[in-house]
């Protein structure tokens, strides 16, 4: 297991950000929300780097709840790096989709890979 103070580059997808605004009456949702808050705190203290993508920005822009949209946009504005979806990310997304991932999930993974997000496997 890697030390928490290491400088990680992390990609959070839309579900992670939405978790902050979900009904917190279930224990699992509260735990997941707590984990996202810890990660965001690390971003805000610049201990970790936050990687986003145009696919994430586009998903959030389609959020029908304007208050939620605004709050998530404020969070996104604090990100360190944004991956633009290009030919390489689209091709990788297609490969991942053929493996069974949904298209947007595949693009999130391709974005994280392209931006060189850390994972336990590459540390």
PDB file of C-alpha atoms in Angstrom:
ATOM      1  CA  UNK A   1       0.000   0.000   0.000  1.00  0.00           C
ATOM      2  CA  UNK A   2       1.290   3.450  -0.943  1.00  0.00           C
ATOM      3  CA  UNK A   3       1.754   6.203   1.657  1.00  0.00           C
ATOM      4  CA  UNK A   4      -1.044   8.779   1.661  1.00  0.00           C
ATOM      5  CA  UNK A   5       1.359  11.698   1.410  1.00  0.00           C
ATOM      6  CA  UNK A   6       2.791  10.617  -1.908  1.00  0.00           C
ATOM      7  CA  UNK A   7       1.972  13.008  -4.754  1.00  0.00           C
ATOM      8  CA  UNK A   8      -0.747  11.107  -6.597  1.00  0.00           C
ATOM      9  CA  UNK A   9      -2.449  12.191  -9.831  1.00  0.00           C
ATOM     10  CA  UNK A  10      -6.088  11.134  -9.571  1.00  0.00           C
ATOM     11  CA  UNK A  11      -9.016  11.124 -11.991  1.00  0.00           C
ATOM     12  CA  UNK A  12     -12.529  11.326 -10.529  1.00  0.00           C
ATOM     13  CA  UNK A  13     -15.463  10.549 -12.797  1.00  0.00           C
ATOM     14  CA  UNK A  14     -18.910  12.118 -12.650  1.00  0.00           C
ATOM     15  CA  UNK A  15     -20.243   9.506 -10.217  1.00  0.00           C
ATOM     16  CA  UNK A  16     -17.558  10.456  -7.693  1.00  0.00           C
ATOM     17  CA  UNK A  17     -18.491  14.132  -7.819  1.00  0.00           C
ATOM     18  CA  UNK A  18     -22.212  13.363  -7.728  1.00  0.00           C
ATOM     19  CA  UNK A  19     -21.712  11.286  -4.582  1.00  0.00           C
ATOM     20  CA  UNK A  20     -21.258  14.522  -2.610  1.00  0.00           C
ATOM     21  CA  UNK A  21     -24.824  15.521  -3.445  1.00  0.00           C
ATOM     22  CA  UNK A  22     -26.564  12.140  -3.042  1.00  0.00           C
ATOM     23  CA  UNK A  23     -28.968  11.239  -0.241  1.00  0.00           C
ATOM     24  CA  UNK A  24     -26.662  10.478   2.681  1.00  0.00           C
ATOM     25  CA  UNK A  25     -29.034   8.219   4.627  1.00  0.00           C
ATOM     26  CA  UNK A  26     -27.334   4.967   3.524  1.00  0.00           C
ATOM     27  CA  UNK A  27     -24.107   4.000   5.285  1.00  0.00           C
ATOM     28  CA  UNK A  28     -22.343   3.027   2.048  1.00  0.00           C
ATOM     29  CA  UNK A  29     -23.133   6.369   0.422  1.00  0.00           C
ATOM     30  CA  UNK A  30     -21.885   8.209   3.514  1.00  0.00           C
ATOM     31  CA  UNK A  31     -18.626   6.235   3.422  1.00  0.00           C
ATOM     32  CA  UNK A  32     -18.118   6.908  -0.276  1.00  0.00           C
ATOM     33  CA  UNK A  33     -18.888  10.599   0.242  1.00  0.00           C
ATOM     34  CA  UNK A  34     -16.325  10.694   3.041  1.00  0.00           C
ATOM     35  CA  UNK A  35     -13.726   9.142   0.750  1.00  0.00           C
ATOM     36  CA  UNK A  36     -14.414  11.709  -1.991  1.00  0.00           C
ATOM     37  CA  UNK A  37     -14.140  14.527   0.568  1.00  0.00           C
ATOM     38  CA  UNK A  38     -10.753  13.221   1.724  1.00  0.00           C
ATOM     39  CA  UNK A  39      -9.532  13.081  -1.879  1.00  0.00           C
ATOM     40  CA  UNK A  40     -10.800  16.605  -2.590  1.00  0.00           C
ATOM     41  CA  UNK A  41      -9.086  17.874   0.561  1.00  0.00           C
ATOM     42  CA  UNK A  42      -5.800  16.428  -0.724  1.00  0.00           C
ATOM     43  CA  UNK A  43      -6.352  18.249  -4.016  1.00  0.00           C
ATOM     44  CA  UNK A  44      -7.056  21.536  -2.279  1.00  0.00           C
ATOM     45  CA  UNK A  45      -3.910  21.281  -0.151  1.00  0.00           C
ATOM     46  CA  UNK A  46      -1.972  20.441  -3.346  1.00  0.00           C
ATOM     47  CA  UNK A  47      -0.793  17.128  -1.905  1.00  0.00           C
ATOM     48  CA  UNK A  48      -2.422  15.352  -4.827  1.00  0.00           C
ATOM     49  CA  UNK A  49      -3.109  16.461  -8.401  1.00  0.00           C
ATOM     50  CA  UNK A  50      -6.593  16.430  -9.871  1.00  0.00           C
ATOM     51  CA  UNK A  51      -6.951  15.237 -13.448  1.00  0.00           C
ATOM     52  CA  UNK A  52     -10.183  15.964 -15.340  1.00  0.00           C
ATOM     53  CA  UNK A  53     -11.284  15.653 -18.961  1.00  0.00           C
ATOM     54  CA  UNK A  54     -13.536  17.231 -21.526  1.00  0.00           C
ATOM     55  CA  UNK A  55     -15.835  14.205 -21.238  1.00  0.00           C
ATOM     56  CA  UNK A  56     -16.268  14.965 -17.521  1.00  0.00           C
ATOM     57  CA  UNK A  57     -16.862  18.655 -18.207  1.00  0.00           C
ATOM     58  CA  UNK A  58     -19.423  17.800 -20.901  1.00  0.00           C
ATOM     59  CA  UNK A  59     -21.251  15.369 -18.611  1.00  0.00           C
ATOM     60  CA  UNK A  60     -21.451  17.955 -15.859  1.00  0.00           C
ATOM     61  CA  UNK A  61     -22.659  20.619 -18.299  1.00  0.00           C
ATOM     62  CA  UNK A  62     -25.694  18.393 -18.978  1.00  0.00           C
ATOM     63  CA  UNK A  63     -26.663  18.225 -15.298  1.00  0.00           C
ATOM     64  CA  UNK A  64     -30.325  19.332 -15.241  1.00  0.00           C
ATOM     65  CA  UNK A  65     -30.174  20.641 -11.665  1.00  0.00           C
ATOM     66  CA  UNK A  66     -28.642  24.118 -12.077  1.00  0.00           C
ATOM     67  CA  UNK A  67     -27.533  24.383  -8.444  1.00  0.00           C
ATOM     68  CA  UNK A  68     -25.786  21.027  -8.649  1.00  0.00           C
ATOM     69  CA  UNK A  69     -24.267  21.992 -12.013  1.00  0.00           C
ATOM     70  CA  UNK A  70     -22.876  25.226 -10.550  1.00  0.00           C
ATOM     71  CA  UNK A  71     -21.438  23.520  -7.466  1.00  0.00           C
ATOM     72  CA  UNK A  72     -19.723  20.819  -9.522  1.00  0.00           C
ATOM     73  CA  UNK A  73     -18.364  23.422 -11.961  1.00  0.00           C
ATOM     74  CA  UNK A  74     -16.837  25.350  -9.043  1.00  0.00           C
ATOM     75  CA  UNK A  75     -15.113  22.132  -7.972  1.00  0.00           C
ATOM     76  CA  UNK A  76     -13.891  21.399 -11.512  1.00  0.00           C
ATOM     77  CA  UNK A  77     -12.354  24.853 -11.805  1.00  0.00           C
ATOM     78  CA  UNK A  78      -9.873  23.778  -9.116  1.00  0.00           C
ATOM     79  CA  UNK A  79      -8.488  20.859 -11.146  1.00  0.00           C
ATOM     80  CA  UNK A  80      -4.789  20.808 -12.039  1.00  0.00           C
ATOM     81  CA  UNK A  81      -4.948  19.250 -15.499  1.00  0.00           C
ATOM     82  CA  UNK A  82      -7.583  18.624 -18.157  1.00  0.00           C
ATOM     83  CA  UNK A  83      -7.354  15.933 -20.838  1.00  0.00           C
ATOM     84  CA  UNK A  84      -8.938  16.854 -24.157  1.00  0.00           C
ATOM     85  CA  UNK A  85     -10.593  13.947 -25.921  1.00  0.00           C
ATOM     86  CA  UNK A  86      -8.783  13.363 -29.185  1.00  0.00           C
ATOM     87  CA  UNK A  87      -8.131  10.557 -31.624  1.00  0.00           C
ATOM     88  CA  UNK A  88      -6.059   8.501 -29.167  1.00  0.00           C
ATOM     89  CA  UNK A  89      -8.635   8.741 -26.376  1.00  0.00           C
ATOM     90  CA  UNK A  90     -11.492   7.915 -28.750  1.00  0.00           C
ATOM     91  CA  UNK A  91      -9.620   4.889 -30.116  1.00  0.00           C
ATOM     92  CA  UNK A  92      -8.845   3.662 -26.608  1.00  0.00           C
ATOM     93  CA  UNK A  93     -12.463   4.265 -25.612  1.00  0.00           C
ATOM     94  CA  UNK A  94     -13.573   2.086 -28.515  1.00  0.00           C
ATOM     95  CA  UNK A  95     -11.217  -0.701 -27.378  1.00  0.00           C
ATOM     96  CA  UNK A  96     -12.606  -0.501 -23.857  1.00  0.00           C
ATOM     97  CA  UNK A  97     -16.180  -0.461 -25.121  1.00  0.00           C
ATOM     98  CA  UNK A  98     -15.477  -3.692 -27.013  1.00  0.00           C
ATOM     99  CA  UNK A  99     -14.386  -5.163 -23.678  1.00  0.00           C
ATOM    100  CA  UNK A 100     -17.810  -4.362 -22.232  1.00  0.00           C
ATOM    101  CA  UNK A 101     -17.472  -0.878 -20.759  1.00  0.00           C
ATOM    102  CA  UNK A 102     -20.200   1.677 -21.423  1.00  0.00           C
ATOM    103  CA  UNK A 103     -19.055   4.403 -23.829  1.00  0.00           C
ATOM    104  CA  UNK A 104     -18.767   7.273 -21.330  1.00  0.00           C
ATOM    105  CA  UNK A 105     -17.062   5.035 -18.775  1.00  0.00           C
ATOM    106  CA  UNK A 106     -14.632   3.949 -21.491  1.00  0.00           C
ATOM    107  CA  UNK A 107     -13.854   7.592 -22.287  1.00  0.00           C
ATOM    108  CA  UNK A 108     -13.272   8.344 -18.600  1.00  0.00           C
ATOM    109  CA  UNK A 109     -10.803   5.454 -18.391  1.00  0.00           C
ATOM    110  CA  UNK A 110      -9.107   6.512 -21.633  1.00  0.00           C
ATOM    111  CA  UNK A 111      -8.817  10.065 -20.283  1.00  0.00           C
ATOM    112  CA  UNK A 112      -7.301   8.869 -17.026  1.00  0.00           C
ATOM    113  CA  UNK A 113      -4.801   6.747 -18.934  1.00  0.00           C
ATOM    114  CA  UNK A 114      -3.935   9.561 -21.339  1.00  0.00           C
ATOM    115  CA  UNK A 115      -3.422  11.987 -18.457  1.00  0.00           C
ATOM    116  CA  UNK A 116      -1.240   9.395 -16.713  1.00  0.00           C
ATOM    117  CA  UNK A 117      -3.425   9.133 -13.628  1.00  0.00           C
ATOM    118  CA  UNK A 118      -1.928   6.974 -10.929  1.00  0.00           C
ATOM    119  CA  UNK A 119      -3.308   3.617  -9.939  1.00  0.00           C
ATOM    120  CA  UNK A 120      -2.065   1.014  -7.479  1.00  0.00           C
ATOM    121  CA  UNK A 121      -0.774  -0.937 -10.485  1.00  0.00           C
ATOM    122  CA  UNK A 122       1.506   1.798 -11.823  1.00  0.00           C
ATOM    123  CA  UNK A 123       3.060   2.987  -8.558  1.00  0.00           C
TER     124      UNK A 123
END
